[in-house]
mmCIF file of C-alpha atoms in Angstrom:
data_model
loop_
_atom_site.group_PDB
_atom_site.id
_atom_site.type_symbol
_atom_site.label_atom_id
_atom_site.label_comp_id
_atom_site.label_asym_id
_atom_site.label_seq_id
_atom_site.Cartn_x
_atom_site.Cartn_y
_atom_site.Cartn_z
ATOM 1 C CA MET M 39 84.021 114.600 35.431
ATOM 2 C CA PRO M 40 86.793 112.834 33.487
ATOM 3 C CA ARG M 41 89.984 114.736 32.803
ATOM 4 C CA GLU M 42 90.694 113.936 29.157
ATOM 5 C CA ILE M 43 94.162 113.180 27.803
ATOM 6 C CA ILE M 44 95.097 113.463 24.118
ATOM 7 C CA THR M 45 97.740 111.034 22.873
ATOM 8 C CA ILE M 46 100.180 112.045 20.125
ATOM 9 C CA GLN M 47 102.064 109.253 18.345
ATOM 10 C CA THR M 48 105.066 110.349 16.290
ATOM 11 C CA GLY M 49 107.398 108.330 14.123
ATOM 12 C CA GLN M 50 107.765 104.587 13.687
ATOM 13 C CA CYS M 51 108.371 103.802 17.355
ATOM 14 C CA GLY M 52 105.607 106.068 18.692
ATOM 15 C CA ASN M 53 102.993 104.684 16.317
ATOM 16 C CA GLN M 54 103.923 101.047 16.914
ATOM 17 C CA ILE M 55 103.777 101.519 20.686
ATOM 18 C CA GLY M 56 100.554 103.510 20.343
ATOM 19 C CA ALA M 57 98.872 100.771 18.293
ATOM 20 C CA GLN M 58 99.642 98.201 21.003
ATOM 21 C CA PHE M 59 98.523 100.653 23.708
ATOM 22 C CA TRP M 60 95.077 101.205 22.150
ATOM 23 C CA GLN M 61 94.671 97.491 21.601
ATOM 24 C CA GLN M 62 95.414 96.923 25.294
ATOM 25 C CA LEU M 63 92.937 99.618 26.400
ATOM 26 C CA CYS M 64 90.211 98.150 24.184
ATOM 27 C CA GLN M 65 90.695 94.729 25.761
ATOM 28 C CA GLU M 66 90.607 96.185 29.288
ATOM 29 C CA HIS M 67 87.475 98.281 28.715
ATOM 30 C CA GLY M 68 85.589 95.719 26.620
ATOM 31 C CA ILE M 69 85.705 97.698 23.380
ATOM 32 C CA SER M 70 85.706 95.681 20.159
ATOM 33 C CA ALA M 71 88.097 96.243 17.250
ATOM 34 C CA ASP M 72 85.522 98.413 15.468
ATOM 35 C CA GLY M 73 84.917 100.568 18.566
ATOM 36 C CA MET M 74 81.628 99.077 19.764
ATOM 37 C CA LEU M 75 81.151 98.234 23.431
ATOM 38 C CA GLU M 76 80.902 94.514 24.202
ATOM 39 C CA ASP M 77 77.805 93.278 26.042
ATOM 40 C CA PHE M 78 79.741 92.270 29.157
ATOM 41 C CA ALA M 79 81.243 95.776 29.507
ATOM 42 C CA THR M 80 78.038 97.820 29.580
ATOM 43 C CA SER M 81 77.973 98.054 33.365
ATOM 44 C CA GLY M 82 81.021 99.317 35.227
ATOM 45 C CA ASN M 83 82.545 102.361 36.839
ATOM 46 C CA ASP M 84 85.470 102.765 34.464
ATOM 47 C CA ARG M 85 86.192 106.115 32.824
ATOM 48 C CA LYS M 86 86.462 105.376 29.124
ATOM 49 C CA ASP M 87 86.118 109.091 28.353
ATOM 50 C CA VAL M 88 89.657 109.845 29.548
ATOM 51 C CA PHE M 89 91.191 108.261 26.441
ATOM 52 C CA PHE M 90 88.120 107.684 24.206
ATOM 53 C CA TYR M 91 85.116 109.660 23.034
ATOM 54 C CA GLN M 92 81.850 108.397 21.571
ATOM 55 C CA ALA M 93 80.854 109.143 17.985
ATOM 56 C CA ASP M 94 77.274 109.803 16.860
ATOM 57 C CA ASP M 95 76.683 106.086 16.327
ATOM 58 C CA ASP M 96 77.961 105.356 19.873
ATOM 59 C CA HIS M 97 81.182 103.633 18.868
ATOM 60 C CA TYR M 98 84.327 104.649 20.749
ATOM 61 C CA ILE M 99 87.183 106.546 19.069
ATOM 62 C CA PRO M 100 90.621 107.093 20.650
ATOM 63 C CA ARG M 101 91.660 110.650 21.485
ATOM 64 C CA SER M 102 94.847 110.189 19.490
ATOM 65 C CA ILE M 103 96.788 111.917 16.731
ATOM 66 C CA LEU M 104 98.922 109.698 14.480
ATOM 67 C CA VAL M 105 101.804 111.543 12.812
ATOM 68 C CA ASP M 106 104.561 110.169 10.602
ATOM 69 C CA LEU M 107 106.701 111.447 7.763
ATOM 70 C CA GLU M 108 106.660 108.114 5.918
ATOM 71 C CA PRO M 109 103.548 105.977 5.382
ATOM 72 C CA ARG M 110 104.636 102.391 6.079
ATOM 73 C CA VAL M 111 103.860 102.064 9.808
ATOM 74 C CA ILE M 112 100.556 103.967 9.796
ATOM 75 C CA SER M 113 99.450 102.045 6.682
ATOM 76 C CA ASN M 114 100.104 98.792 8.566
ATOM 77 C CA ILE M 115 98.053 100.082 11.506
ATOM 78 C CA MET M 116 95.130 101.051 9.271
ATOM 79 C CA ASP M 117 95.239 97.638 7.561
ATOM 80 C CA SER M 118 95.278 95.797 10.897
ATOM 81 C CA GLN M 119 92.345 94.410 12.894
ATOM 82 C CA TYR M 120 92.018 97.701 14.824
ATOM 83 C CA GLY M 121 92.323 99.943 11.754
ATOM 84 C CA ASN M 122 88.679 101.057 11.903
ATOM 85 C CA LEU M 123 89.088 102.240 15.497
ATOM 86 C CA TYR M 124 90.891 105.485 14.633
ATOM 87 C CA ASN M 125 89.494 108.756 13.327
ATOM 88 C CA PRO M 126 90.877 109.194 9.756
ATOM 89 C CA GLU M 127 90.863 112.974 10.255
ATOM 90 C CA ASN M 128 93.433 112.551 13.050
ATOM 91 C CA ILE M 129 96.062 110.902 10.867
ATOM 92 C CA TYR M 130 98.807 112.974 9.277
ATOM 93 C CA LEU M 131 101.168 111.556 6.653
ATOM 94 C CA SER M 132 103.701 113.719 4.853
ATOM 95 C CA ASN M 133 102.892 114.287 1.182
ATOM 96 C CA ASP M 134 106.321 113.307 -0.128
ATOM 97 C CA GLY M 135 106.546 110.290 2.219
ATOM 98 C CA SER M 136 110.329 110.412 2.333
ATOM 99 C CA GLY M 137 110.596 110.422 6.144
ATOM 100 C CA ALA M 138 113.215 112.248 8.179
ATOM 101 C CA GLY M 139 116.123 109.959 7.304
ATOM 102 C CA ASN M 140 116.975 109.395 10.996
ATOM 103 C CA ASN M 141 118.032 113.034 11.158
ATOM 104 C CA TRP M 142 116.791 115.273 13.987
ATOM 105 C CA ALA M 143 117.279 118.462 11.936
ATOM 106 C CA SER M 144 115.192 117.072 9.063
ATOM 107 C CA GLY M 145 112.320 116.094 11.380
ATOM 108 C CA TYR M 146 112.423 119.473 13.134
ATOM 109 C CA ALA M 147 112.505 121.412 9.848
ATOM 110 C CA GLN M 148 109.579 119.439 8.441
ATOM 111 C CA GLY M 149 107.711 120.199 11.661
ATOM 112 C CA GLU M 150 107.867 123.904 10.738
ATOM 113 C CA ARG M 151 106.231 123.121 7.407
ATOM 114 C CA ILE M 152 103.431 120.835 8.629
ATOM 115 C CA CYS M 153 102.820 122.553 11.962
ATOM 116 C CA GLU M 154 99.487 124.168 11.097
ATOM 117 C CA ASP M 155 97.909 120.901 9.931
ATOM 118 C CA ILE M 156 98.887 119.038 13.103
ATOM 119 C CA MET M 157 97.906 121.917 15.375
ATOM 120 C CA GLU M 158 94.490 122.052 13.696
ATOM 121 C CA MET M 159 93.974 118.381 14.612
ATOM 122 C CA LEU M 160 95.087 119.013 18.195
ATOM 123 C CA ASP M 161 92.865 122.090 18.540
ATOM 124 C CA ARG M 162 89.882 120.114 17.251
ATOM 125 C CA GLU M 163 90.491 117.324 19.776
ATOM 126 C CA ALA M 164 91.011 119.861 22.575
ATOM 127 C CA ASP M 165 87.729 121.609 21.702
ATOM 128 C CA ASN M 166 86.010 118.214 21.750
ATOM 129 C CA SER M 167 87.083 117.683 25.383
ATOM 130 C CA ASP M 168 85.032 118.819 28.355
ATOM 131 C CA SER M 169 87.959 119.215 30.743
ATOM 132 C CA LEU M 170 91.257 118.597 28.958
ATOM 133 C CA GLU M 171 94.071 117.809 31.378
ATOM 134 C CA GLY M 172 97.047 117.298 29.117
ATOM 135 C CA PHE M 173 98.861 115.498 26.337
ATOM 136 C CA ASN M 174 100.760 112.213 26.097
ATOM 137 C CA LEU M 175 103.577 112.078 23.537
ATOM 138 C CA LEU M 176 104.785 108.628 22.457
ATOM 139 C CA HIS M 177 108.112 108.732 20.607
ATOM 140 C CA SER M 178 111.701 107.583 20.350
ATOM 141 C CA ILE M 179 114.553 110.020 20.947
ATOM 142 C CA ALA M 180 117.039 108.323 18.628
ATOM 143 C CA GLY M 181 115.379 108.406 15.180
ATOM 144 C CA GLY M 182 114.422 111.347 13.011
ATOM 145 C CA THR M 183 110.655 111.844 13.176
ATOM 146 C CA GLY M 184 110.153 110.913 16.829
ATOM 147 C CA SER M 185 113.076 113.046 17.963
ATOM 148 C CA GLY M 186 112.991 116.015 15.567
ATOM 149 C CA LEU M 187 109.265 116.366 14.946
ATOM 150 C CA GLY M 188 108.565 115.297 18.544
ATOM 151 C CA SER M 189 110.843 118.092 19.821
ATOM 152 C CA PHE M 190 109.093 120.627 17.622
ATOM 153 C CA LEU M 191 105.647 119.535 18.833
ATOM 154 C CA LEU M 192 106.781 119.741 22.457
ATOM 155 C CA GLU M 193 107.853 123.360 21.961
ATOM 156 C CA ARG M 194 104.635 124.316 20.187
ATOM 157 C CA LEU M 195 102.379 122.526 22.673
ATOM 158 C CA SER M 196 104.021 124.130 25.705
ATOM 159 C CA ASP M 197 103.625 127.508 23.984
ATOM 160 C CA ARG M 198 100.004 127.023 22.866
ATOM 161 C CA TYR M 199 98.739 125.139 25.956
ATOM 162 C CA PRO M 200 100.890 126.486 28.808
ATOM 163 C CA LYS M 201 98.460 125.355 31.528
ATOM 164 C CA LYS M 202 98.055 121.786 30.256
ATOM 165 C CA LEU M 203 100.330 118.958 31.360
ATOM 166 C CA LEU M 204 102.797 117.543 28.840
ATOM 167 C CA GLN M 205 103.778 113.968 29.598
ATOM 168 C CA THR M 206 105.997 111.895 27.315
ATOM 169 C CA TYR M 207 106.776 108.199 27.068
ATOM 170 C CA SER M 208 110.255 108.395 25.560
ATOM 171 C CA VAL M 209 112.112 105.322 24.301
ATOM 172 C CA PHE M 210 115.862 105.733 24.780
ATOM 173 C CA PRO M 211 118.322 103.923 22.480
ATOM 174 C CA ASN M 212 120.312 100.820 23.359
ATOM 175 C CA ASN M 213 123.896 101.979 23.863
ATOM 176 C CA ASP M 214 125.189 98.410 24.268
ATOM 177 C CA ASP M 215 124.698 97.628 20.565
ATOM 178 C CA SER M 216 126.220 99.518 17.682
ATOM 179 C CA SER M 217 123.560 101.340 15.682
ATOM 180 C CA ASP M 218 123.244 101.873 11.929
ATOM 181 C CA VAL M 219 122.260 105.463 12.722
ATOM 182 C CA VAL M 220 125.540 107.356 13.004
ATOM 183 C CA VAL M 221 123.872 110.540 14.276
ATOM 184 C CA GLN M 222 121.891 108.733 17.008
ATOM 185 C CA PRO M 223 123.799 110.441 19.891
ATOM 186 C CA TYR M 224 123.123 113.862 18.361
ATOM 187 C CA ASN M 225 119.434 113.083 17.875
ATOM 188 C CA SER M 226 119.197 111.971 21.509
ATOM 189 C CA LEU M 227 121.058 114.987 22.880
ATOM 190 C CA LEU M 228 118.992 117.523 20.946
ATOM 191 C CA THR M 229 115.745 115.838 21.998
ATOM 192 C CA MET M 230 116.863 115.635 25.642
ATOM 193 C CA LYS M 231 117.133 119.424 25.772
ATOM 194 C CA ARG M 232 113.473 119.790 24.717
ATOM 195 C CA LEU M 233 112.368 117.052 27.117
ATOM 196 C CA ALA M 234 114.124 118.848 29.976
ATOM 197 C CA LYS M 235 112.820 122.279 29.024
ATOM 198 C CA ASN M 236 109.295 121.745 27.670
ATOM 199 C CA ALA M 237 107.902 118.495 29.142
ATOM 200 C CA ASP M 238 106.289 118.310 32.586
ATOM 201 C CA CYS M 239 106.955 114.593 33.043
ATOM 202 C CA VAL M 240 109.117 112.140 31.063
ATOM 203 C CA MET M 241 108.613 108.397 31.502
ATOM 204 C CA VAL M 242 111.950 106.864 30.540
ATOM 205 C CA LEU M 243 111.837 103.548 28.651
ATOM 206 C CA ASP M 244 115.206 102.049 27.765
ATOM 207 C CA ASN M 245 115.568 99.740 24.761
ATOM 208 C CA ALA M 246 118.415 97.797 26.383
ATOM 209 C CA ALA M 247 116.351 97.106 29.520
ATOM 210 C CA LEU M 248 113.268 96.206 27.449
ATOM 211 C CA THR M 249 115.224 93.654 25.401
ATOM 212 C CA ARG M 250 116.825 92.207 28.547
ATOM 213 C CA ILE M 251 113.472 91.830 30.335
ATOM 214 C CA VAL M 252 111.817 90.161 27.333
ATOM 215 C CA ALA M 253 114.703 87.682 27.068
ATOM 216 C CA ASP M 254 115.416 87.007 30.772
ATOM 217 C CA ARG M 255 112.142 87.578 32.607
ATOM 218 C CA MET M 256 109.642 86.518 29.924
ATOM 219 C CA HIS M 257 111.834 83.657 28.679
ATOM 220 C CA ILE M 258 111.530 84.471 24.985
ATOM 221 C CA GLN M 259 114.559 83.175 23.114
ATOM 222 C CA ASN M 260 114.625 85.556 20.153
ATOM 223 C CA PRO M 261 112.854 88.759 21.231
ATOM 224 C CA ASP M 262 111.724 91.093 18.484
ATOM 225 C CA ILE M 263 110.111 94.528 18.355
ATOM 226 C CA VAL M 264 106.597 93.057 18.774
ATOM 227 C CA HIS M 265 107.485 91.634 22.190
ATOM 228 C CA THR M 266 109.101 94.862 23.418
ATOM 229 C CA ASN M 267 106.124 96.893 22.163
ATOM 230 C CA GLN M 268 103.730 94.594 24.055
ATOM 231 C CA LEU M 269 105.792 95.134 27.199
ATOM 232 C CA VAL M 270 105.733 98.914 26.764
ATOM 233 C CA SER M 271 101.970 98.933 26.118
ATOM 234 C CA THR M 272 101.431 96.921 29.304
ATOM 235 C CA VAL M 273 103.425 99.465 31.305
ATOM 236 C CA LEU M 274 101.560 102.347 29.636
ATOM 237 C CA SER M 275 98.162 100.886 30.503
ATOM 238 C CA ALA M 276 99.262 100.078 34.070
ATOM 239 C CA SER M 277 100.534 103.630 34.621
ATOM 240 C CA THR M 278 97.161 105.050 33.541
ATOM 241 C CA THR M 279 95.031 102.594 35.541
ATOM 242 C CA THR M 280 94.108 105.049 38.295
ATOM 243 C CA LEU M 281 92.980 107.577 35.673
ATOM 244 C CA ARG M 282 90.639 105.076 34.008
ATOM 245 C CA TYR M 283 89.421 103.204 37.098
ATOM 246 C CA PRO M 284 88.880 105.895 39.730
ATOM 247 C CA SER M 285 89.638 105.204 43.365
ATOM 248 C CA TYR M 286 90.109 107.397 46.406
ATOM 249 C CA MET M 287 93.373 108.980 45.184
ATOM 250 C CA ASN M 288 95.473 109.690 42.056
ATOM 251 C CA ASN M 289 92.375 110.080 39.887
ATOM 252 C CA ASP M 290 93.955 112.631 37.559
ATOM 253 C CA LEU M 291 97.357 113.131 35.981
ATOM 254 C CA ALA M 292 98.296 116.133 38.122
ATOM 255 C CA SER M 293 97.725 114.334 41.425
ATOM 256 C CA MET M 294 99.645 111.317 40.138
ATOM 257 C CA ILE M 295 102.839 113.021 38.979
ATOM 258 C CA ALA M 296 102.936 115.891 41.503
ATOM 259 C CA PRO M 297 104.300 113.724 44.381
ATOM 260 C CA LEU M 298 106.918 112.226 42.021
ATOM 261 C CA ILE M 299 108.442 115.518 40.877
ATOM 262 C CA PRO M 300 110.108 117.470 43.709
ATOM 263 C CA VAL M 301 111.278 120.340 41.477
ATOM 264 C CA PRO M 302 110.154 121.101 37.902
ATOM 265 C CA LYS M 303 113.474 120.213 36.231
ATOM 266 C CA CYS M 304 113.707 116.873 38.030
ATOM 267 C CA HIS M 305 110.946 115.222 36.002
ATOM 268 C CA PHE M 306 112.583 112.141 34.427
ATOM 269 C CA ILE M 307 110.818 109.133 35.936
ATOM 270 C CA SER M 308 111.947 105.518 35.740
ATOM 271 C CA THR M 309 109.386 102.715 35.523
ATOM 272 C CA ALA M 310 109.289 99.156 36.832
ATOM 273 C CA TYR M 311 106.771 96.335 36.403
ATOM 274 C CA THR M 312 106.118 92.885 37.867
ATOM 275 C CA PRO M 313 105.121 90.087 37.344
ATOM 276 C CA PHE M 314 105.964 89.669 33.668
ATOM 277 C CA THR M 315 103.820 87.432 31.472
ATOM 278 C CA SER M 316 103.434 87.052 27.724
ATOM 279 C CA ASN M 317 101.008 85.459 25.310
ATOM 280 C CA THR M 318 103.629 82.901 24.284
ATOM 281 C CA SER M 319 104.980 82.173 27.758
ATOM 282 C CA THR M 320 103.717 79.081 29.566
ATOM 283 C CA LYS M 321 105.238 80.029 32.920
ATOM 284 C CA VAL M 322 102.750 80.059 35.777
ATOM 285 C CA VAL M 323 102.738 83.162 37.943
ATOM 286 C CA ARG M 324 102.976 82.039 41.539
ATOM 287 C CA LYS M 325 100.748 83.479 44.245
ATOM 288 C CA THR M 326 102.397 86.563 45.678
ATOM 289 C CA THR M 327 101.729 88.980 48.489
ATOM 290 C CA VAL M 328 101.569 92.756 48.170
ATOM 291 C CA LEU M 329 104.873 92.977 50.041
ATOM 292 C CA ASP M 330 106.494 90.649 47.472
ATOM 293 C CA VAL M 331 105.299 92.849 44.604
ATOM 294 C CA MET M 332 106.478 96.053 46.280
ATOM 295 C CA ARG M 333 109.877 94.517 47.039
ATOM 296 C CA ARG M 334 110.330 93.225 43.497
ATOM 297 C CA LEU M 335 109.415 96.589 41.980
ATOM 298 C CA LEU M 336 112.585 97.993 43.585
ATOM 299 C CA GLN M 337 114.853 95.368 42.013
ATOM 300 C CA SER M 338 116.899 96.572 39.062
ATOM 301 C CA LYS M 339 116.042 93.460 36.999
ATOM 302 C CA ASN M 340 112.389 94.571 36.902
ATOM 303 C CA ARG M 341 113.192 98.156 36.007
ATOM 304 C CA LEU M 342 112.661 99.398 32.437
ATOM 305 C CA VAL M 343 115.748 101.599 32.673
ATOM 306 C CA SER M 344 119.341 100.344 32.658
ATOM 307 C CA THR M 345 120.864 101.648 35.869
ATOM 308 C CA ASN M 346 123.520 100.403 38.269
ATOM 309 C CA PRO M 347 122.501 101.758 41.656
ATOM 310 C CA SER M 348 125.068 101.729 44.437
ATOM 311 C CA LYS M 349 124.395 100.955 48.093
ATOM 312 C CA SER M 350 124.193 104.668 48.810
ATOM 313 C CA SER M 351 121.551 105.266 46.095
ATOM 314 C CA CYS M 352 118.083 106.271 47.230
ATOM 315 C CA TYR M 353 114.689 107.171 45.793
ATOM 316 C CA ILE M 354 113.319 110.685 46.111
ATOM 317 C CA SER M 355 109.761 109.406 45.783
ATOM 318 C CA ILE M 356 107.939 106.273 44.652
ATOM 319 C CA LEU M 357 104.407 105.629 43.402
ATOM 320 C CA ASN M 358 103.251 101.995 43.380
ATOM 321 C CA ILE M 359 100.129 101.148 41.366
ATOM 322 C CA ILE M 360 98.981 97.711 42.506
ATOM 323 C CA GLN M 361 96.212 95.968 40.589
ATOM 324 C CA GLY M 362 94.078 93.116 41.838
ATOM 325 C CA ASP M 363 92.175 92.067 44.926
ATOM 326 C CA VAL M 364 94.186 93.941 47.526
ATOM 327 C CA GLU M 365 93.266 95.072 51.023
ATOM 328 C CA PRO M 366 94.548 98.553 51.921
ATOM 329 C CA THR M 367 95.905 97.110 55.176
ATOM 330 C CA GLU M 368 98.283 94.889 53.166
ATOM 331 C CA VAL M 369 100.078 97.895 51.686
ATOM 332 C CA HIS M 370 102.987 98.670 53.983
#
């Protein structure tokens, strides 16, 4: 039986990453832009039901809630090629459409006002699941909606669904560049408290590392937000591979994150990915061994978090998800 996961996309960053994520999942599972299954994908042992459910006419709909306090990003998603994929009842746009003004307090306060509408959507999706395992929250911690409204939703979800797992994919700001948002450090600090207190697992994605990887590893001269979002969506889909393509271990979220988190408060997880490719890159990926991949995953240049580890640094635990034609004996 699949363990379903509901995805919540908040703010500009969360919705842009989410749109790329669903596009990636559709391509991997053979689902067309309008939700219908392609002919070549009818036979297989993949678990589409973890992230999708089937409507009455058999087309697939993502288990996702799209929330934003200003309409621009969600309107672009609905006007895109994959706009018909989503359930219109699972989209929430604020009536005034003014946004949170990059202010955590504004996003949090508006969360109080719109809470019942969003919770009704979440309850409906939860009731539609056979064996709900948890929630994925996609957001940025530096803006207003993703940080403020995201913090509010984390508190409410942990209160309403105490036995369900709360995992977040949190995009951290780039501290190397000066930001137009003066209150960005405050937004980040206030959100960090809720991530530490209410989330069960936080996947840390760092804007500075994302930009560096797109420029240095993918050889794109002028990286923009589309390239970084594609990179994040690739990492998101890779981290959920074992949930969607069952094997002999790590077939649900609990068994995947339990070995990574030694104590409940120590639940901030860094991510790494290799090899990097892009649609615009013409670089050929050379043939590699499993040992090469595992070694490169430990290198800081492939890590999606900006860290400067010393020689005395060590890992508490590591989970490698290796895709491809691999013999178990090759994994050292």
